[in-house]
Short mmCIF file of C-alpha atoms in Angstrom, two decimals:
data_model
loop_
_atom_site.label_atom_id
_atom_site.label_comp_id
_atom_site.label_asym_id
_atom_site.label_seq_id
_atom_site.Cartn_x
_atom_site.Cartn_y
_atom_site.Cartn_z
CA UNK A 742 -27.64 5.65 2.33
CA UNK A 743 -28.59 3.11 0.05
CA UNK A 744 -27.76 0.75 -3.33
CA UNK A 745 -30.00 0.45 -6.13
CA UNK A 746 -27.87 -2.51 -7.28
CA UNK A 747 -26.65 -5.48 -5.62
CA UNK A 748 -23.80 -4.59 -3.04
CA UNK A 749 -20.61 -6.39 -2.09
CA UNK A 750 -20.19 -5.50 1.09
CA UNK A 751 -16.37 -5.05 2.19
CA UNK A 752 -15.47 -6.97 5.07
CA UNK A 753 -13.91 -4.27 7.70
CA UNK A 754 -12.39 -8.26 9.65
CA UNK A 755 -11.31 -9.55 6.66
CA UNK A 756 -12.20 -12.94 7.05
CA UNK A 757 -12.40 -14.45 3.67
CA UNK A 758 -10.50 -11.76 1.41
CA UNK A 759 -10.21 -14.76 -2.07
CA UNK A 760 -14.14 -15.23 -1.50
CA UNK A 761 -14.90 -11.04 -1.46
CA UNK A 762 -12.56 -10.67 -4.33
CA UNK A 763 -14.82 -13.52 -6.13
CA UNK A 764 -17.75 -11.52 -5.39
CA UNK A 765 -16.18 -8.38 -6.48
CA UNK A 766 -15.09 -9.62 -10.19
CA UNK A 767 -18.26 -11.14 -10.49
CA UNK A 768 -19.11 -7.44 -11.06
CA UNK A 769 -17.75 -6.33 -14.51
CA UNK A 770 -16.52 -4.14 -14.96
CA UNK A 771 -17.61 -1.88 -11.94
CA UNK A 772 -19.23 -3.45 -8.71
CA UNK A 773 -21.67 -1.66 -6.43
CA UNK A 774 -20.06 -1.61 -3.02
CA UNK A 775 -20.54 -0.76 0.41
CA UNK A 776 -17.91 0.60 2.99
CA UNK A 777 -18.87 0.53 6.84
CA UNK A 778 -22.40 1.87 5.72
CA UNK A 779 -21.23 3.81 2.85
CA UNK A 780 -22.47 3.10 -0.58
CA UNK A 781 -19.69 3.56 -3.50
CA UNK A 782 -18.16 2.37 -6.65
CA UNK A 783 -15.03 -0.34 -6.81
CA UNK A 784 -13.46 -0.63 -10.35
CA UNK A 785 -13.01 -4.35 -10.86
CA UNK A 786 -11.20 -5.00 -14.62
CA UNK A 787 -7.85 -3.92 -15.50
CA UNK A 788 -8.76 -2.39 -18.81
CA UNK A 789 -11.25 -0.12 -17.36
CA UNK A 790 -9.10 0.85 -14.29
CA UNK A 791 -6.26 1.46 -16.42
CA UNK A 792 -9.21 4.10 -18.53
CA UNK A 793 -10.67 5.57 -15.11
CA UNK A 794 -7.51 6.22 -13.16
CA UNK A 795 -6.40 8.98 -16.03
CA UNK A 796 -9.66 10.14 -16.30
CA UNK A 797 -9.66 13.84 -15.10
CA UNK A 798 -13.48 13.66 -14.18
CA UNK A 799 -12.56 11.72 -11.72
CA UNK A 800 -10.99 13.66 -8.77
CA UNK A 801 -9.43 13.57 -5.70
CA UNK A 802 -11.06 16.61 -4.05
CA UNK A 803 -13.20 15.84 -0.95
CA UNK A 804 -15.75 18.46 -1.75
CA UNK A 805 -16.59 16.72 -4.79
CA UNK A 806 -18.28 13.99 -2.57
CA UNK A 807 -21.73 14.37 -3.03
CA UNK A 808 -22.16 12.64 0.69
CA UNK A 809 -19.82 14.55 2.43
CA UNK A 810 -21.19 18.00 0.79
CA UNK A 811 -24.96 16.28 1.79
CA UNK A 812 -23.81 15.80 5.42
CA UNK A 813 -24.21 11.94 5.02
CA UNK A 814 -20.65 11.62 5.40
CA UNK A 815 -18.57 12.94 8.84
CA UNK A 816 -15.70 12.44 10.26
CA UNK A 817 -17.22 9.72 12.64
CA UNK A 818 -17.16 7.44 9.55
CA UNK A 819 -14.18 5.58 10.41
CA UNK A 820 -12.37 5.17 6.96
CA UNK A 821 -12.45 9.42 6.22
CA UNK A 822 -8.74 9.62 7.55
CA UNK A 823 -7.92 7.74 4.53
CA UNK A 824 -9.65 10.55 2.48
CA UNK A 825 -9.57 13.62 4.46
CA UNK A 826 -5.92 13.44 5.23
CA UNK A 827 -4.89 17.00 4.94
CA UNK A 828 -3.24 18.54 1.79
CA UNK A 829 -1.09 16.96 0.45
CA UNK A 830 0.34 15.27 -3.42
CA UNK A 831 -2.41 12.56 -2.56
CA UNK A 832 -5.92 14.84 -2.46
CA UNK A 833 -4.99 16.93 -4.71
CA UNK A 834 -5.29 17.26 -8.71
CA UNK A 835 -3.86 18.77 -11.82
CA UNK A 836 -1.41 21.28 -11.62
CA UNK A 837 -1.15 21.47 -7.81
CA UNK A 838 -0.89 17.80 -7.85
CA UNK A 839 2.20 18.19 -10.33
CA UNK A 840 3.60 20.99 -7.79
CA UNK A 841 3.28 18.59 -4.40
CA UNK A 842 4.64 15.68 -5.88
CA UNK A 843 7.70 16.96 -8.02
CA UNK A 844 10.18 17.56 -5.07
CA UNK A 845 9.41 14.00 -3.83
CA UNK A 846 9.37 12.16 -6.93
CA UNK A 847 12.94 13.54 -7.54
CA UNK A 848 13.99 12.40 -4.14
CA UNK A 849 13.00 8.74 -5.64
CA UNK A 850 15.00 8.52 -8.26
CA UNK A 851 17.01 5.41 -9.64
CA UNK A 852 19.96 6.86 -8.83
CA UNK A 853 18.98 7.93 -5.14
CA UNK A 854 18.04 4.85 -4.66
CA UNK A 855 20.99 3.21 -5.82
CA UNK A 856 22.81 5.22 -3.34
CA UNK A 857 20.98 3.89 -0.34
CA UNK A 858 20.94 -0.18 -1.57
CA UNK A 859 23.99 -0.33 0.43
CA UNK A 860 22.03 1.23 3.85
CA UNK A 861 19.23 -1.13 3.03
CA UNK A 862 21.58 -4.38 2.41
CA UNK A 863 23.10 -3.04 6.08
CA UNK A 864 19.51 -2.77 7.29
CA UNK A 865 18.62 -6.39 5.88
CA UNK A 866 21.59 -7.94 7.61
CA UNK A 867 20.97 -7.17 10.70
CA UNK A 868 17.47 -8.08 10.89
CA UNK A 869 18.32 -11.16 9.77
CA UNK A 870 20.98 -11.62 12.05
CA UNK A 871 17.83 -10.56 14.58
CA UNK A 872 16.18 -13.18 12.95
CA UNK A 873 18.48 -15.97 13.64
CA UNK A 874 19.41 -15.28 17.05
CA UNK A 875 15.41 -15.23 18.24
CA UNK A 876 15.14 -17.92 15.82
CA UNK A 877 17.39 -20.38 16.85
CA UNK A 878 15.43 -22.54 19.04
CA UNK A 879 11.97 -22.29 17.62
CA UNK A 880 8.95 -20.23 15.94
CA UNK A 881 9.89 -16.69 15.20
CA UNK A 882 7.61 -14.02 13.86
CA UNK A 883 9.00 -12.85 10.17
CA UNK A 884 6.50 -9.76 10.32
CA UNK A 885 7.43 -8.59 13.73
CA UNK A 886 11.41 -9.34 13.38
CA UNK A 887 11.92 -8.85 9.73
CA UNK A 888 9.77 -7.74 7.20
CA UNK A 889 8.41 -4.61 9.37
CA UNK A 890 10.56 -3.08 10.86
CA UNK A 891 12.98 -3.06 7.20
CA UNK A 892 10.49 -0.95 5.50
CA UNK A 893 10.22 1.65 8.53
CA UNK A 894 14.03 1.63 8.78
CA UNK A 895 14.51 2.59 5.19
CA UNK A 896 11.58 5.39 5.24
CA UNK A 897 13.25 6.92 8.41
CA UNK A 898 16.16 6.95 6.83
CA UNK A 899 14.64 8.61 3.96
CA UNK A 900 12.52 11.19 5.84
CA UNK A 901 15.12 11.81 8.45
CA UNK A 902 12.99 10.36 11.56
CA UNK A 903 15.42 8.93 14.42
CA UNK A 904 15.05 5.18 14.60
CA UNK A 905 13.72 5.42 17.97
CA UNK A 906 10.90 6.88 16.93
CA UNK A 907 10.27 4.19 14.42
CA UNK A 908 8.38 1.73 17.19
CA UNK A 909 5.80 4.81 17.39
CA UNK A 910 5.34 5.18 14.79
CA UNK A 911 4.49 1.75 13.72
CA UNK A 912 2.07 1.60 16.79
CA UNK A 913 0.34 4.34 15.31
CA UNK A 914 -0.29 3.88 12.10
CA UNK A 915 -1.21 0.21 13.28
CA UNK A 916 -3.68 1.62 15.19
CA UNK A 917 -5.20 4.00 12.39
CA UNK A 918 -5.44 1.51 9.86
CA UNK A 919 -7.25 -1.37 11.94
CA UNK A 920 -11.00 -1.22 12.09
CA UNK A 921 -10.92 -2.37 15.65
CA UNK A 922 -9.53 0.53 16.63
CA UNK A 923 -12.72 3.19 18.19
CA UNK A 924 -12.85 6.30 15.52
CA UNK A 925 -12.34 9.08 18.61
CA UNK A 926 -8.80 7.27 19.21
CA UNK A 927 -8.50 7.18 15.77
CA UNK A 928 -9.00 10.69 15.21
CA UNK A 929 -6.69 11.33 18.41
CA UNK A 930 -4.09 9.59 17.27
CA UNK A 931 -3.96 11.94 13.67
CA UNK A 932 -3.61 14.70 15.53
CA UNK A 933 -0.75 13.16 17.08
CA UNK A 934 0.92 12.47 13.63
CA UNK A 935 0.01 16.35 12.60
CA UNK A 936 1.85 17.75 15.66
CA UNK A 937 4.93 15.09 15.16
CA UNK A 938 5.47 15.54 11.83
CA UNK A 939 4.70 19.81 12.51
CA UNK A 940 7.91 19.55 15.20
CA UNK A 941 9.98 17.44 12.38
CA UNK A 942 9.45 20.10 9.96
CA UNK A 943 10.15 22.93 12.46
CA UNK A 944 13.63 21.39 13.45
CA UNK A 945 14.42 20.39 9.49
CA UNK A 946 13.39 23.77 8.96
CA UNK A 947 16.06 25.24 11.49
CA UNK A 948 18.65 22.89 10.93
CA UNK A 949 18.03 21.12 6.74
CA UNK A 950 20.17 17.64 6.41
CA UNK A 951 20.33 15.41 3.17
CA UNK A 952 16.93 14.21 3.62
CA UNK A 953 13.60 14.18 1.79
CA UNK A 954 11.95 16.59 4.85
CA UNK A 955 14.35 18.96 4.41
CA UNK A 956 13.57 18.95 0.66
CA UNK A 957 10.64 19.52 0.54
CA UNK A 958 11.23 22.41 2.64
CA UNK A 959 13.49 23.76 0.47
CA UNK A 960 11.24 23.36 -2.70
CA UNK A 961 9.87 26.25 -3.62
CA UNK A 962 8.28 23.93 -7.03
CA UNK A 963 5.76 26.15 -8.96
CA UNK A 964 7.67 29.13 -8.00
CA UNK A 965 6.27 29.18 -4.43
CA UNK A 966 7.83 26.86 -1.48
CA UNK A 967 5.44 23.93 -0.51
CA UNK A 968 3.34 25.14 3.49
CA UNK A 969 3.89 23.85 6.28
CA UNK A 970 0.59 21.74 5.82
CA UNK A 971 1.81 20.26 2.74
CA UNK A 972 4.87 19.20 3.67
CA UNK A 973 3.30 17.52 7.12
CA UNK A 974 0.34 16.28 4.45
CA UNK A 975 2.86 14.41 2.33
CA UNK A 976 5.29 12.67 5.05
CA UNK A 977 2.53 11.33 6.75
CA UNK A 978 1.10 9.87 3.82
CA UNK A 979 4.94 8.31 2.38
CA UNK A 980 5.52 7.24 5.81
CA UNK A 981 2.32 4.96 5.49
CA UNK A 982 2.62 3.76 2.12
CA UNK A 983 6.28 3.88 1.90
CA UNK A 984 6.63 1.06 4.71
CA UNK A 985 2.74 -0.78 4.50
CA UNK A 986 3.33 -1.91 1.27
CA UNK A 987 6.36 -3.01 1.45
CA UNK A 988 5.53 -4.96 4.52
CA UNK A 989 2.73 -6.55 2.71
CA UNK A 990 4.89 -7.01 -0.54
CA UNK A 991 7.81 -9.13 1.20
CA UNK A 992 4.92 -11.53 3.49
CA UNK A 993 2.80 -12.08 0.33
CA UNK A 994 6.04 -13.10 -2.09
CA UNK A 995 7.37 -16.03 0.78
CA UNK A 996 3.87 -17.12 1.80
CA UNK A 997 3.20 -17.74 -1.91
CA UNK A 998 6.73 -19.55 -2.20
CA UNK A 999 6.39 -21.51 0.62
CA UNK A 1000 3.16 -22.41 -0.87
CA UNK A 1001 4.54 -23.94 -4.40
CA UNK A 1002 7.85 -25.33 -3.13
CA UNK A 1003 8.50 -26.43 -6.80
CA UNK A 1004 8.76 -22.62 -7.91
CA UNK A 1005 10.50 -21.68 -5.05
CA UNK A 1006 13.23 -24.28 -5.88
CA UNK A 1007 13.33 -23.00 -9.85
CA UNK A 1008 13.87 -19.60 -7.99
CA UNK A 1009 16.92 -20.67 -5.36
CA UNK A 1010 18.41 -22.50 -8.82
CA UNK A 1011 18.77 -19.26 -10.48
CA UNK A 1012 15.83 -20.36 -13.17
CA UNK A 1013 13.51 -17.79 -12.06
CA UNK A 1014 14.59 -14.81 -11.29
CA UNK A 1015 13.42 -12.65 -8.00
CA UNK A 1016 12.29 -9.95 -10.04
CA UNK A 1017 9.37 -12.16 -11.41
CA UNK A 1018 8.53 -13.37 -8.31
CA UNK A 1019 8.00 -9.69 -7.29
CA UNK A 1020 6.17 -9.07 -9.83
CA UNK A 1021 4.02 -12.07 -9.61
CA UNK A 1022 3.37 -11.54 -5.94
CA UNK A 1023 2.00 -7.82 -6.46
CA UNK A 1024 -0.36 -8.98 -9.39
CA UNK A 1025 -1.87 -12.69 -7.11
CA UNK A 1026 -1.42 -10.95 -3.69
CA UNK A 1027 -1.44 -7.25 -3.88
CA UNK A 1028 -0.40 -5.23 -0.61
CA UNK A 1029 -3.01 -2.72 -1.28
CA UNK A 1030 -6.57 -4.16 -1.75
CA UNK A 1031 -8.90 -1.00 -2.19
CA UNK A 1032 -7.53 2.26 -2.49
CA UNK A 1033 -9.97 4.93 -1.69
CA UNK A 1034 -11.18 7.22 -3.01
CA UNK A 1035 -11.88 9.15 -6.74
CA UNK A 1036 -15.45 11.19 -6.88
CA UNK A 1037 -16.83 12.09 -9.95
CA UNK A 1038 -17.34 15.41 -11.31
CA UNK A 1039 -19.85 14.39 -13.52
CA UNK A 1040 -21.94 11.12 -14.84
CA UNK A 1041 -19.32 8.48 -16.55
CA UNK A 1042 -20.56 5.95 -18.51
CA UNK A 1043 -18.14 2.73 -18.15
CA UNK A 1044 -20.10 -0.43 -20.24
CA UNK A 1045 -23.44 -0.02 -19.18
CA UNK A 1046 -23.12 1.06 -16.28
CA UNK A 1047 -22.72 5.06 -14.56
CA UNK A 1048 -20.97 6.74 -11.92
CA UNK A 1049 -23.20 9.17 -11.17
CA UNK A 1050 -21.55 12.98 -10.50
CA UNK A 1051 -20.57 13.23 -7.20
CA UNK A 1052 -20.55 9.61 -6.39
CA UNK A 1053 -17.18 7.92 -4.86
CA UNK A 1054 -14.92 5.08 -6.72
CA UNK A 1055 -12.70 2.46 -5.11
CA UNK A 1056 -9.75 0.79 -6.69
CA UNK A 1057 -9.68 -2.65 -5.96
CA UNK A 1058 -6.49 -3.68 -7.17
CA UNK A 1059 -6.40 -7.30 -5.58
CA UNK A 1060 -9.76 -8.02 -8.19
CA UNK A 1061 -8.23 -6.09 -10.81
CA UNK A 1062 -5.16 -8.35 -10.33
CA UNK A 1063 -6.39 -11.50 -11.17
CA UNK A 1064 -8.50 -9.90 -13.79
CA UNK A 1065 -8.54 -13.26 -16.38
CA UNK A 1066 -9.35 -10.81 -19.25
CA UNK A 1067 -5.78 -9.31 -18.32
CA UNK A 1068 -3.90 -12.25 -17.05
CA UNK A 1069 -5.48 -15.02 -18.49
CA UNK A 1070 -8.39 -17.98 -16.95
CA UNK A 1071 -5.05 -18.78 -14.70
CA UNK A 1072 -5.15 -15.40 -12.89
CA UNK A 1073 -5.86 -16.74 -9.97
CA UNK A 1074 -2.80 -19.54 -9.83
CA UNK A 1075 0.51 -18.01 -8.30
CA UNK A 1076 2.76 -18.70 -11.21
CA UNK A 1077 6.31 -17.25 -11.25
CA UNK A 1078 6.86 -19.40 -14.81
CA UNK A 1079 3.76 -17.46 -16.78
CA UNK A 1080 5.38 -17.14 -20.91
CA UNK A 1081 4.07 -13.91 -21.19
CA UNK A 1082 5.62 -11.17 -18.68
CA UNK A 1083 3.31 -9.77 -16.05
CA UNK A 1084 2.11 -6.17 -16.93
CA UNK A 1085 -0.30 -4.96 -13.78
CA UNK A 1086 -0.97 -1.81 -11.96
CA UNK A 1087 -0.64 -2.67 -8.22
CA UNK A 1088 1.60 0.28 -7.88
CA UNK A 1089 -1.46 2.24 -9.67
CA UNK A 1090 -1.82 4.17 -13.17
CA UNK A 1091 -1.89 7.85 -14.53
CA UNK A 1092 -0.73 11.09 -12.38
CA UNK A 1093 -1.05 9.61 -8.73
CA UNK A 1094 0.41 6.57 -9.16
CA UNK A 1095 2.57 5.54 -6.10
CA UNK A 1096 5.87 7.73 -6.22
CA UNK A 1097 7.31 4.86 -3.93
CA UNK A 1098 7.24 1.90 -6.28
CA UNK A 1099 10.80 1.69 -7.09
CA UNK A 1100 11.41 1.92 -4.02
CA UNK A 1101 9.05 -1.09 -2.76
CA UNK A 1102 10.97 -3.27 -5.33
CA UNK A 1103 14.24 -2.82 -4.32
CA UNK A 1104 13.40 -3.51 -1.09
CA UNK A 1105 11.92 -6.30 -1.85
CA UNK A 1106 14.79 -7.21 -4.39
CA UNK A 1107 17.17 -6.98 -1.54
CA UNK A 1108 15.25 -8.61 1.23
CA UNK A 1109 14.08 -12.06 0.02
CA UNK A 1110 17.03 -13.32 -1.56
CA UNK A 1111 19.27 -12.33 1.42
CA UNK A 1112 15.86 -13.92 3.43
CA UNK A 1113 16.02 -16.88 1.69
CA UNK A 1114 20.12 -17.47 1.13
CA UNK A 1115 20.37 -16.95 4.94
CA UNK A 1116 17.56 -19.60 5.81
CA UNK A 1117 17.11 -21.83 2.10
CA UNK A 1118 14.74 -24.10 4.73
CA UNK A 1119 12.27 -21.86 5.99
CA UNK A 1120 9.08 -22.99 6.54
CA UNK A 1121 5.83 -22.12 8.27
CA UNK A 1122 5.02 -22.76 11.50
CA UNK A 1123 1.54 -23.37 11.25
CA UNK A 1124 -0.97 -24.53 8.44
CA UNK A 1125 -1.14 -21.71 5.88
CA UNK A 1126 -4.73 -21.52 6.60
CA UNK A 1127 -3.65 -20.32 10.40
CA UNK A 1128 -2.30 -17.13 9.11
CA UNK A 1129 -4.87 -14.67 10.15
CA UNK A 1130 -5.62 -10.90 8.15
CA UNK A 1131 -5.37 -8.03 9.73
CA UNK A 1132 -8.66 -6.22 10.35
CA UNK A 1133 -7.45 -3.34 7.76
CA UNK A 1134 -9.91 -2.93 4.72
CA UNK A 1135 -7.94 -1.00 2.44
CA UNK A 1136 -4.30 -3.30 2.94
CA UNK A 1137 -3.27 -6.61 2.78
CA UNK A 1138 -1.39 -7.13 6.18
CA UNK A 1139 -1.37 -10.49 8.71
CA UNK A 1140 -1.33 -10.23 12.01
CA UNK A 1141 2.04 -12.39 12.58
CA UNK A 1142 3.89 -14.47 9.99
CA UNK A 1143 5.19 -17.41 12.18
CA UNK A 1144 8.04 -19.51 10.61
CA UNK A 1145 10.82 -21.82 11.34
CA UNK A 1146 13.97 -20.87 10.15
CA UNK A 1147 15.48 -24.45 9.33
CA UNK A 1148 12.71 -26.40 8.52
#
């Protein structure tokens, strides 16, 4: 398998993630990449993105893969879990796409999620009461303590998974997403997931509750109810992007504030509100740095440039985020106080963007404020160039976040 063009080559250790996303815009507005071996396409610019990701030649069927259909492509490359993930709202297109994704985009609504800001407000409390009480002598890890184990609260609560199944849960999909982890465990451990989340839907099936499980077992959207498969296809894949991103979303916004105190102080004086720094955090630091994978149906011309039918595209939303063309020559400068307001596409574009946005945000909306009126002094507890990545290509995850709570 091999590049005509100059290749960025995506770092499966993340060890200098500003420095690849350099590389990557230096690429407009497409850059030839290549992904443990694999040769594809990473949309760089936010204009084209914003074009590709509604572009129907552009698919998310498998069998479009021109390396998978050649044999190049098995399931001993360790980043096909992402792709080949069963059926589900996420590898599928058009209409069925529409049919797998109604049922849980109505479970998402504004109002639903109004109705569970007071669970998550509970939930927030008492991690931070967690947070204090392991806190109160020294260094305390804000990823392990706090901004985890939130998002996986509020998902279980959502799918109807018993919270002591959450701490599996989070092993596992640990375990899936990090390139450390050998491919034969990783392809044990999906099996795993496929016969958990087969039991959940067996025992939602016998006994429904007020959950988003249970309706999607009751859908019967497009006139037919939604298989087995499908509904097992589209938990697993909420359960990791409904709590990853958030994780990544609540790290990213009080690393950057601890970072630029003076904006951080604007924000605690009610001058800036949290919403922008939200919003600014997902455009400068986005939770999700490639999102695999489209595969064209046939050749698209983007500039002067091809994607070749059958050939795979990446989304690499942290280089389309600090796209200057977009955001201006500042894009790379954390800046809650930008005049203009902050239009990006973390959360994606067109039919498959993320159904759990809204979500993510009020989350986030509810977490750092009560984070930061709890403990106004927080600070790290290292150098900011301590904090290590995790070894996780496609998000934008630390290994710990260590912190002092009062300064």
């Amino acid at each position: 398998m091999t590049c005509p063009h100059a290749t960025v080559v995506i770092d499966p250790l993340v060890q200098d993630l500003d420095g690849e996303t350099e590389r990557l815009r230096a690429s407009v507005p497409l850059a030839r990449i290549e992904l443990l071996g694999v040769p594809a396409w990473t949309v760089t610019r936010h204009a084209e993105a914003r074009r590709l990701l509604v572009d129907p030649r552009l698919v998310k069927d498998l069998d479009a893969w021109g390396l998978w259909q050649s044999g190049e492509v098995t399931h001993d490359w360790p980043l096909i879990g992402m792709i080949d993930a069963g059926r589900s709202m996420f590898t599928v297109d058009g209409e069925e796409h529409r049919r797998l994704r109604t049922k849980t985009s109505q479970a998402l609504t504004p109002r639903r999620l109004e109705a569970i800001r007071p669970d998550i407000e509970k939930f927030t409390e008492g991690l931070l009461d967690a947070l204090a009480a392991q806190g109160e002598y020294g260094v305390v890890d804000l990823k392990a303590v706090f901004a985890q184990p939130l998002p996986m609260k509020v998902v279980g609560l959502l799918m109807g998974v018993d919270e002591e199944l959450h701490p599996m849960l989070t092993r596992q999909y640990k375990a899936f997403f990090s390139m450390l982890t050998p491919q034969e465990d990783r392809l044990a451990l999906l099996a795993e997931l496929d016969v958990f989340y087969a039991e959940l839907v067996r025992e939602k099936t016998a006994h429904p509750t007020d959950d988003l499980t249970s309706a999607l077992i009751l859908a019967e959207e497009g006139g037919r109810p939604l298989t087995e498969e499908e509904v097992v296809g589209n938990l697993k894949a909420m359960v990791a992007a409904g709590h990853e991103t958030t994780i990544g979303l609540i790290l990213n916004a009080v690393r950057a504030l601890l970072a630029h105190p003076d904006q951080l102080r604007k924000v605690l004086d009610g001058e800036i509100s949290w919403e922008t720094v939200i919003e600014e955090t997902l455009r400068w630091d986005t939770p999700t740095t490639h999102l695999l994978m489209r595969f064209a149906t046939e050749d698209i011309q983007v500039g002067d440039q091809v994607i070749a039918k059958g050939e795979g595209v990446v989304i690499s939303y942290r280089a389309i985020g600090r796209d200057t063309d977009q955001h201006g020559e500042d894009a790379d400068a954390f800046d809650v106080t930008r005049p203009t307001p902050i239009r990006h596409m973390t959360f994606g574009h067109g039919p498959h963007i993320c159904p759990g946005a809204a979500l993510s945000r009020v989350e986030a909306g509810i977490a750092l404020p009560a984070l930061f009126g709890r403990f106004p002094d927080l600070k790290l507890a290292v150098a900011d160039d301590e904090i290590r990545k995790l070894p996780v290509m496609t998000q934008n995850d630390m290994e710990a976040f260590p912190v002092l709570l009062h300064g």
